[in-house]
Amino acid sequence: AGYGVCHVPSAPGCHRVTCVTWRPRGTRRQRLLGTGGPQLRVPEVTVTGAGDRFRLRTEAAGTVRLQLAVLPRHLGRFGVAV
């Protein structure tokens, strides 16, 4: 389990997106016992960039590869160019 951020393409069609994930490192005891690992206290305030992540002690959690089918609709209303 971990956290990751990636951008969803606004162009129509099928896209492959790679999302690098990370997780809080936790204490030595948590790592030895393997108790599910630490979590962010407020997940809604997630770290969105590498600069924000440097405030935390983290470790790599793997890579997630996504295949997305994007069907844009009404994106112009929100200022997104297609």
PDB file of C-alpha atoms in Angstrom:
ATOM      1  CA  ALA A   1       0.000   0.000   0.000  1.00  0.00           C
ATOM      2  CA  GLY A   2       1.150   3.502  -0.703  1.00  0.00           C
ATOM      3  CA  TYR A   3       0.385   6.928  -2.101  1.00  0.00           C
ATOM      4  CA  GLY A   4       0.982   8.314  -5.562  1.00  0.00           C
ATOM      5  CA  VAL A   5       0.025  11.199  -7.821  1.00  0.00           C
ATOM      6  CA  CYS A   6      -0.263  11.239 -11.595  1.00  0.00           C
ATOM      7  CA  HIS A   7      -1.936  13.408 -14.201  1.00  0.00           C
ATOM      8  CA  VAL A   8      -4.938  12.178 -16.166  1.00  0.00           C
ATOM      9  CA  PRO A   9      -4.605  13.158 -19.840  1.00  0.00           C
ATOM     10  CA  SER A  10      -7.287  15.470 -21.247  1.00  0.00           C
ATOM     11  CA  ALA A  11      -6.865  14.230 -24.837  1.00  0.00           C
ATOM     12  CA  PRO A  12      -9.384  11.616 -25.969  1.00  0.00           C
ATOM     13  CA  GLY A  13      -8.293   8.016 -26.477  1.00  0.00           C
ATOM     14  CA  CYS A  14      -6.421   5.279 -24.652  1.00  0.00           C
ATOM     15  CA  HIS A  15      -3.419   6.321 -22.572  1.00  0.00           C
ATOM     16  CA  ARG A  16      -0.859   4.492 -20.485  1.00  0.00           C
ATOM     17  CA  VAL A  17       0.116   6.350 -17.338  1.00  0.00           C
ATOM     18  CA  THR A  18       2.811   5.346 -14.860  1.00  0.00           C
ATOM     19  CA  CYS A  19       2.396   6.400 -11.241  1.00  0.00           C
ATOM     20  CA  VAL A  20       5.351   6.114  -8.858  1.00  0.00           C
ATOM     21  CA  THR A  21       4.155   5.390  -5.326  1.00  0.00           C
ATOM     22  CA  TRP A  22       5.611   5.947  -1.865  1.00  0.00           C
ATOM     23  CA  ARG A  23       4.622   5.387   1.742  1.00  0.00           C
ATOM     24  CA  PRO A  24       5.593   6.853   5.113  1.00  0.00           C
ATOM     25  CA  ARG A  25       8.639   5.043   6.450  1.00  0.00           C
ATOM     26  CA  GLY A  26       7.495   4.510  10.034  1.00  0.00           C
ATOM     27  CA  THR A  27       9.535   3.606  13.078  1.00  0.00           C
ATOM     28  CA  ARG A  28      12.016   0.738  13.299  1.00  0.00           C
ATOM     29  CA  ARG A  29       9.514  -1.204  15.410  1.00  0.00           C
ATOM     30  CA  GLN A  30       6.732  -0.782  12.822  1.00  0.00           C
ATOM     31  CA  ARG A  31       9.071  -1.982  10.068  1.00  0.00           C
ATOM     32  CA  LEU A  32      10.193  -5.046  12.073  1.00  0.00           C
ATOM     33  CA  LEU A  33       6.683  -6.076  13.128  1.00  0.00           C
ATOM     34  CA  GLY A  34       5.141  -5.371   9.739  1.00  0.00           C
ATOM     35  CA  THR A  35       1.960  -4.034  11.329  1.00  0.00           C
ATOM     36  CA  GLY A  36       0.411  -2.764   8.100  1.00  0.00           C
ATOM     37  CA  GLY A  37       2.638   0.280   7.953  1.00  0.00           C
ATOM     38  CA  PRO A  38       2.047   3.870   8.969  1.00  0.00           C
ATOM     39  CA  GLN A  39      -0.518   6.040   7.202  1.00  0.00           C
ATOM     40  CA  LEU A  40      -0.931   9.772   6.732  1.00  0.00           C
ATOM     41  CA  ARG A  41      -3.115  11.164   9.514  1.00  0.00           C
ATOM     42  CA  VAL A  42      -5.168  13.311   7.136  1.00  0.00           C
ATOM     43  CA  PRO A  43      -5.257  11.563   3.731  1.00  0.00           C
ATOM     44  CA  GLU A  44      -7.248  14.436   2.205  1.00  0.00           C
ATOM     45  CA  VAL A  45      -4.173  16.639   2.626  1.00  0.00           C
ATOM     46  CA  THR A  46      -1.941  14.388   0.552  1.00  0.00           C
ATOM     47  CA  VAL A  47       1.445  15.340  -0.725  1.00  0.00           C
ATOM     48  CA  THR A  48       1.096  16.360  -4.364  1.00  0.00           C
ATOM     49  CA  GLY A  49       4.709  16.974  -5.342  1.00  0.00           C
ATOM     50  CA  ALA A  50       8.210  15.764  -4.588  1.00  0.00           C
ATOM     51  CA  GLY A  51       8.995  19.032  -2.796  1.00  0.00           C
ATOM     52  CA  ASP A  52       6.162  18.437  -0.319  1.00  0.00           C
ATOM     53  CA  ARG A  53       7.229  14.851   0.227  1.00  0.00           C
ATOM     54  CA  PHE A  54      10.680  15.875   1.473  1.00  0.00           C
ATOM     55  CA  ARG A  55       9.064  16.986   4.741  1.00  0.00           C
ATOM     56  CA  LEU A  56       8.265  13.330   5.486  1.00  0.00           C
ATOM     57  CA  ARG A  57      10.392  10.231   6.017  1.00  0.00           C
ATOM     58  CA  THR A  58       9.304   8.034   3.131  1.00  0.00           C
ATOM     59  CA  GLU A  59      10.307   4.977   1.158  1.00  0.00           C
ATOM     60  CA  ALA A  60       9.455   3.760  -2.329  1.00  0.00           C
ATOM     61  CA  ALA A  61       6.355   1.556  -2.570  1.00  0.00           C
ATOM     62  CA  GLY A  62       6.515   0.545  -6.223  1.00  0.00           C
ATOM     63  CA  THR A  63       5.072   1.615  -9.529  1.00  0.00           C
ATOM     64  CA  VAL A  64       1.488   1.365 -10.741  1.00  0.00           C
ATOM     65  CA  ARG A  65       0.846   1.240 -14.478  1.00  0.00           C
ATOM     66  CA  LEU A  66      -2.594   2.399 -15.542  1.00  0.00           C
ATOM     67  CA  GLN A  67      -4.343   2.090 -18.872  1.00  0.00           C
ATOM     68  CA  LEU A  68      -6.974   4.817 -19.125  1.00  0.00           C
ATOM     69  CA  ALA A  69      -9.685   5.386 -21.702  1.00  0.00           C
ATOM     70  CA  VAL A  70     -10.450   9.128 -21.746  1.00  0.00           C
ATOM     71  CA  LEU A  71     -13.767  10.394 -23.068  1.00  0.00           C
ATOM     72  CA  PRO A  72     -13.656  14.191 -22.687  1.00  0.00           C
ATOM     73  CA  ARG A  73     -16.949  15.950 -22.243  1.00  0.00           C
ATOM     74  CA  HIS A  74     -17.590  19.585 -21.371  1.00  0.00           C
ATOM     75  CA  LEU A  75     -13.917  20.159 -20.510  1.00  0.00           C
ATOM     76  CA  GLY A  76     -14.027  23.576 -22.193  1.00  0.00           C
ATOM     77  CA  ARG A  77     -16.368  24.744 -19.419  1.00  0.00           C
ATOM     78  CA  PHE A  78     -13.526  24.207 -16.979  1.00  0.00           C
ATOM     79  CA  GLY A  79     -10.790  25.791 -19.091  1.00  0.00           C
ATOM     80  CA  VAL A  80      -9.220  22.509 -20.236  1.00  0.00           C
ATOM     81  CA  ALA A  81      -8.064  22.542 -23.861  1.00  0.00           C
ATOM     82  CA  VAL A  82      -8.629  19.300 -25.742  1.00  0.00           C
TER      83      VAL A  82
END
